[in-house]
Short mmCIF file of C-alpha atoms in Angstrom, two decimals:
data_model
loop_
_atom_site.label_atom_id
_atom_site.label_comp_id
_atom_site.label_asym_id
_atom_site.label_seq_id
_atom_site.Cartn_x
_atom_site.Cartn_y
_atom_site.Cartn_z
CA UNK A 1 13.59 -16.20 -5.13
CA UNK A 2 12.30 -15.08 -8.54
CA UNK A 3 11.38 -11.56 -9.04
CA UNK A 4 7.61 -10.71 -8.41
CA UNK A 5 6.27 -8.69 -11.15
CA UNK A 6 3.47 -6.41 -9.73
CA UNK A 7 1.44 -6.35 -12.87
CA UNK A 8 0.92 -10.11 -11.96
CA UNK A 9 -1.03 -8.53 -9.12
CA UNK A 10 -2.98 -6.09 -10.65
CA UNK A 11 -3.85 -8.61 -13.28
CA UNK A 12 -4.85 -11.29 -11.12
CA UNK A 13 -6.74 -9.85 -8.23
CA UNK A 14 -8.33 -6.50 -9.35
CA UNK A 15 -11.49 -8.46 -9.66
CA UNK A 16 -11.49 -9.54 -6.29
CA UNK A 17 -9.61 -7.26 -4.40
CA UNK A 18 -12.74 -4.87 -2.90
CA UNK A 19 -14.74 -7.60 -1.55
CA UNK A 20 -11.59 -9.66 0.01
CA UNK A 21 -10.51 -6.14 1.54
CA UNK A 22 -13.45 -4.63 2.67
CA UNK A 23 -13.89 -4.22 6.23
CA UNK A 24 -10.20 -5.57 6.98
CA UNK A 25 -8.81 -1.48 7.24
CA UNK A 26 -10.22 1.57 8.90
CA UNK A 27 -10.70 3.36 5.30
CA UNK A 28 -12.87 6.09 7.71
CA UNK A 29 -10.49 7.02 10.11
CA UNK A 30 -7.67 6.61 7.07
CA UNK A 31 -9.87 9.22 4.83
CA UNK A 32 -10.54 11.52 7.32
CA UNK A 33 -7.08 12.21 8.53
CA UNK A 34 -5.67 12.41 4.84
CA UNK A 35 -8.06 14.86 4.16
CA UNK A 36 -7.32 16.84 6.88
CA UNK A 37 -3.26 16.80 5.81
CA UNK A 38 -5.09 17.67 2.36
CA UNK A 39 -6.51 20.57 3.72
CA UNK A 40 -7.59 23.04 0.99
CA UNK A 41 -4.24 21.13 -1.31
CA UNK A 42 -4.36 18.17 -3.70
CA UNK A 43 -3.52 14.74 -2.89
CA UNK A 44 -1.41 11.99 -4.63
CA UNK A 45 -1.84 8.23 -4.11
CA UNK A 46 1.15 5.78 -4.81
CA UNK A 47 -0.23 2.19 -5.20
CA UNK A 48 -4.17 3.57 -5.71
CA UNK A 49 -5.56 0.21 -6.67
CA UNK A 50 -9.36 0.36 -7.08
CA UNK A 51 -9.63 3.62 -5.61
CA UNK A 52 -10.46 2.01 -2.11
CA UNK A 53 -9.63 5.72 -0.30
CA UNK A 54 -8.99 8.01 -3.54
CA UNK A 55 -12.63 7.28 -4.42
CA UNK A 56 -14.31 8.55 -0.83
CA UNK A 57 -11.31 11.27 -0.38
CA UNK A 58 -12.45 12.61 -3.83
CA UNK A 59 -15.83 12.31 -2.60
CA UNK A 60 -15.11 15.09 0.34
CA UNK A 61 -13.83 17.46 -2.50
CA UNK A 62 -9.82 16.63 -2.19
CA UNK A 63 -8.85 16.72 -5.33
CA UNK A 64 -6.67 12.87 -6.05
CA UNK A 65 -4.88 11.76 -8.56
CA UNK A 66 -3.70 7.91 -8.40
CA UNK A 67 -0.99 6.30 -9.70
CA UNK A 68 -0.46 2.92 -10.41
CA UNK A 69 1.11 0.21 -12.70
CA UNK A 70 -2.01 -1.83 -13.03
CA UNK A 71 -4.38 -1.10 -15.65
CA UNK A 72 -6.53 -3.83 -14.19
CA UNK A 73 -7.05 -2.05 -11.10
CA UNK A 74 -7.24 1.44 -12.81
CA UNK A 75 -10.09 0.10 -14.39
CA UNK A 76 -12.17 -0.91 -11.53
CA UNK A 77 -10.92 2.58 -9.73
CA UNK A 78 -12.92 4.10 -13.06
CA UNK A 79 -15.78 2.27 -12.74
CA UNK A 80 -16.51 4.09 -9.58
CA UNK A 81 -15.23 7.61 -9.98
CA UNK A 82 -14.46 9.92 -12.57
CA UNK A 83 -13.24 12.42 -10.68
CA UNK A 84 -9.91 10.60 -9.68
CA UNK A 85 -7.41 11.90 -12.23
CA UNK A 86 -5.62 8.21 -12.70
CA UNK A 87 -1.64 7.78 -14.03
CA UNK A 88 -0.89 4.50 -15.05
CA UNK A 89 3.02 4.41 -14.38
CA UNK A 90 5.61 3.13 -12.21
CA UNK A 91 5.17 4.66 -8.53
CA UNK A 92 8.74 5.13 -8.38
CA UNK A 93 9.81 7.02 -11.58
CA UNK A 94 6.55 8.92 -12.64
CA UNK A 95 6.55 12.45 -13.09
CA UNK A 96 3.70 14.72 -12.49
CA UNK A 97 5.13 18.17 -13.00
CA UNK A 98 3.51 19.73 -10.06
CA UNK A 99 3.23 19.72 -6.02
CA UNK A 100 0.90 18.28 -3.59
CA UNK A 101 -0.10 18.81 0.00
CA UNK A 102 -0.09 15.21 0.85
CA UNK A 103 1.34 11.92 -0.87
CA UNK A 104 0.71 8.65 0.43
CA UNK A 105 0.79 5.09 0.19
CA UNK A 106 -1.44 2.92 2.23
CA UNK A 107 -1.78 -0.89 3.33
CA UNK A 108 1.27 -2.29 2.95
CA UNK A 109 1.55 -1.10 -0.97
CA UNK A 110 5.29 -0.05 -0.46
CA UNK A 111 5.95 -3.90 -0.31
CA UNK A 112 5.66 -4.67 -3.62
CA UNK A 113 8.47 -2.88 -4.47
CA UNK A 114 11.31 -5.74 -5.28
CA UNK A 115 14.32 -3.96 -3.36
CA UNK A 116 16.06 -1.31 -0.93
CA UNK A 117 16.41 1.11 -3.42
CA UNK A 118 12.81 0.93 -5.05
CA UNK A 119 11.75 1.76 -1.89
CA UNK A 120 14.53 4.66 -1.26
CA UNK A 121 13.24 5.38 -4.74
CA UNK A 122 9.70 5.94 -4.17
CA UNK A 123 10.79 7.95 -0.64
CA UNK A 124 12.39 10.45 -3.21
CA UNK A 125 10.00 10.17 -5.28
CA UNK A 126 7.52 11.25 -3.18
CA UNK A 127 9.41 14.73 -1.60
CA UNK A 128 10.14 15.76 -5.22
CA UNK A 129 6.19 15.98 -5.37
CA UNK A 130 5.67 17.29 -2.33
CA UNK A 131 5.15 21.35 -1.48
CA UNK A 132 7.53 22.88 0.87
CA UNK A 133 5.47 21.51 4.51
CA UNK A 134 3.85 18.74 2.46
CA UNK A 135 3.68 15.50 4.04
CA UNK A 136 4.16 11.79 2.74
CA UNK A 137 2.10 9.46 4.32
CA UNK A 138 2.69 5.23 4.88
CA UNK A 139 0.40 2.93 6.47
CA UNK A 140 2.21 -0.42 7.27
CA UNK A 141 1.61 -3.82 9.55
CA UNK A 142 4.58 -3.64 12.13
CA UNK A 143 6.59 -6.55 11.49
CA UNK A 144 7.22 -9.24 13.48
CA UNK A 145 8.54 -12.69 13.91
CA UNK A 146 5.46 -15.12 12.87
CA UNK A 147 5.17 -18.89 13.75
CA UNK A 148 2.93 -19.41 10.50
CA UNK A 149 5.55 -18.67 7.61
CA UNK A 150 5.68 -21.52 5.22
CA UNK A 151 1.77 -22.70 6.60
CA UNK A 152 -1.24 -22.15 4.75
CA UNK A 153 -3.93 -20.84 6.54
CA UNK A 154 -7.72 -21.43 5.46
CA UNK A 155 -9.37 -18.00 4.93
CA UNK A 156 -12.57 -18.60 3.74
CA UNK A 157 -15.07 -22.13 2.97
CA UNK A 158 -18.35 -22.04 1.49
CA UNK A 159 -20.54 -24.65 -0.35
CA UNK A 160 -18.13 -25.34 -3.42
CA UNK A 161 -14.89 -23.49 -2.72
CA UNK A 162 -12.25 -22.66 -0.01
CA UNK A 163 -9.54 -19.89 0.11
CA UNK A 164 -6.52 -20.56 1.47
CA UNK A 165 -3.50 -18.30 1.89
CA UNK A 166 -0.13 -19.09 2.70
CA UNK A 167 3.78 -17.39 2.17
CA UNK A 168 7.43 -17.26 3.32
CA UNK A 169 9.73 -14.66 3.84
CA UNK A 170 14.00 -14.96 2.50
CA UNK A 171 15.29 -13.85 5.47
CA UNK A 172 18.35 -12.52 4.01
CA UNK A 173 16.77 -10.14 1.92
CA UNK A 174 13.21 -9.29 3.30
CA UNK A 175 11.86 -10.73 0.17
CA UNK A 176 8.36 -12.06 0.68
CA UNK A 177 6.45 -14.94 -1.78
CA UNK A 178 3.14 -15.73 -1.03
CA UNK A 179 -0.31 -16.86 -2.66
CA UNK A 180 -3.81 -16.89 -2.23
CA UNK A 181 -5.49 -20.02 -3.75
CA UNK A 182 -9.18 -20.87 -4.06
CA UNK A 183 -10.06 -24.05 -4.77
CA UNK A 184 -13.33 -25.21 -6.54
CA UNK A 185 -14.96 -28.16 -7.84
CA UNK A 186 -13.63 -26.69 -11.66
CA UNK A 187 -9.72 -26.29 -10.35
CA UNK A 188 -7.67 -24.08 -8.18
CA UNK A 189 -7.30 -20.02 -9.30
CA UNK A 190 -3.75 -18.63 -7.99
CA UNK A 191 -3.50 -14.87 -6.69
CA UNK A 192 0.02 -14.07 -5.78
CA UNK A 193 1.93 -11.52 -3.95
CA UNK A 194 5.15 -10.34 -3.64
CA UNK A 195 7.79 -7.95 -2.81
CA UNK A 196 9.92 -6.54 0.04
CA UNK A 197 9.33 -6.04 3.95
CA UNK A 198 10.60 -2.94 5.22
CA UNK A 199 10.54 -1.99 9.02
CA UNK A 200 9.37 1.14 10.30
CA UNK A 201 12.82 1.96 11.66
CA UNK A 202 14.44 1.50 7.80
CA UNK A 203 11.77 4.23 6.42
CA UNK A 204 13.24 6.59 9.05
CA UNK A 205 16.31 6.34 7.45
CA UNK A 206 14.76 6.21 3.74
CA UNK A 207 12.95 9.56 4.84
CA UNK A 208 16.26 10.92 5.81
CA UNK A 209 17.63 10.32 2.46
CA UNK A 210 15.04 12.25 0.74
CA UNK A 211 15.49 15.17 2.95
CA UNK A 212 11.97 14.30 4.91
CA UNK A 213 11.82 14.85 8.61
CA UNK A 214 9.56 12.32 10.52
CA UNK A 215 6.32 14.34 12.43
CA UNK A 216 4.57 11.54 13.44
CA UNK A 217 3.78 7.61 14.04
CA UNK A 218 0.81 6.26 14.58
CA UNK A 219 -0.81 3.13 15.83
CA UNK A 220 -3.94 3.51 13.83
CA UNK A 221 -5.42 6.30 11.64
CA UNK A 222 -7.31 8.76 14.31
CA UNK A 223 -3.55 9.36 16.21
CA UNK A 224 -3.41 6.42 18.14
CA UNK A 225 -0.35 5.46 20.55
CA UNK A 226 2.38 3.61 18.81
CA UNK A 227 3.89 0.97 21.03
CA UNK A 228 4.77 -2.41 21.89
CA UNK A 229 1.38 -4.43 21.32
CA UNK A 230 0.90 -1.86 17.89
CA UNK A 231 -0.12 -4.42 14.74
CA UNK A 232 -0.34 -1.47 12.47
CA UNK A 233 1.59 1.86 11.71
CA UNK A 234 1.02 4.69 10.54
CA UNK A 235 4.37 7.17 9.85
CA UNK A 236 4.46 10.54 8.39
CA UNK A 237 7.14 12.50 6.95
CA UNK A 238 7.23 16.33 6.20
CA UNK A 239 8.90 18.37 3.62
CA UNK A 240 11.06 21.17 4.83
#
């Protein structure tokens, strides 16, 4: 597979991501227990996007800064709050110079990352930002086996235009390619995504090489069981 450039993303769907997101995630439940790792601390987002929880965390006086490579989607996050400090960088290399209470990194953003050692990367990343009992949060969909790879599915059809959606995954390296298309009278628009699957078991062992110790896992944000039938998880990791 080609490599997935994740500018490509930020470019192409920044202007639609809010309204084909909204609703989908429990950004309530997600805010309120980030806030509460906050506490009286500041918080860093990896992957911030428009600001979809940065802007309401911000809101209940946390103090955020964002990060992302996306200037795109930086600008959208600005168009709604000021009070988000934002970083345009590389999620995996940036360097803040100081410590935060909580870092995370929420629907599926650690995917985008190409390979294994992004990911490691961004794991290290993280706990070099992180205060000593500082936690790095990850919200995920479990993965598993799926009888639709290589289908397109139809997501959405109105008047004059249907979204469709559709991907595959390498199995030998995790890699996944995928689109959403929407298709109007004037021609089809292409919004792409890309990047690497990653289990919750691997991020155990990422964690473990950047000296985090897992606390919890979730099945949704308010401290749900995590088991069997779980679609989504939610894993976090604490600084000695």
């Amino acid at each position: 597979m080609a490599t997935f450039d994740p500018r490509l993303y930020g470019a192409r769907w920044a202007d639609r991501y809010d309204e084909w997101h909204k609703g989908l995630m429990d950004d309530e439940g997600a805010v309120a227990a980030l806030a509460g790792f906050a506490a009286d601390g500041p918080a860093l987002e990896f992957g911030v996007g428009t600001g979809r929880l940065a802007v309401p965390l911000a809101e209940r006086g946390v103090e955020v800064v964002g990060v992302d490579v996306s200037p795109e989607m930086l600008a959208k996050l600005r168009e709604k709050q000021s009070a988000v400090t934002v970083v345009e960088a590389d999620m995996t290399t940036v360097t803040l110079g100081r410590e935060f209470a909580v870092a995370f990194i929420a629907f599926n953003s650690i995917f985008v990352l190409e390979t294994q050692e992004e990911q490691v990367a961004l794991f290290r990343n993280a706990a070099r930002h992180l205060r000593p009992g500082g936690r790095f949060v990850l919200e995920t969909a479990v993965l598993k086996p799926s009888t639709d790879e290589g289908k397109l599915s139809v997501v959405e059809v109105e008047a004059d235009q249907v979204t469709l959606a559709g991907g595959k995954v390498d199995p030998v390296t995790g890699n996944y390619r995928g689109q959403w298309m929407v298709v109007t009278p004037s021609g089809t628009t292409f919004y792409p995504i890309g990047g690497r699957q990653v289990t919750h078991h691997e991020m155990d062992l990422m964690a473990r090489l950047a000296g985090l110790e897992r606390e919890h896992r979730w099945g949704d944000w308010k401290g749900g069981t995590f088991g069997p039938k779980s679609e989504l998880h939610i894993s976090v990791y604490r600084k000695p």
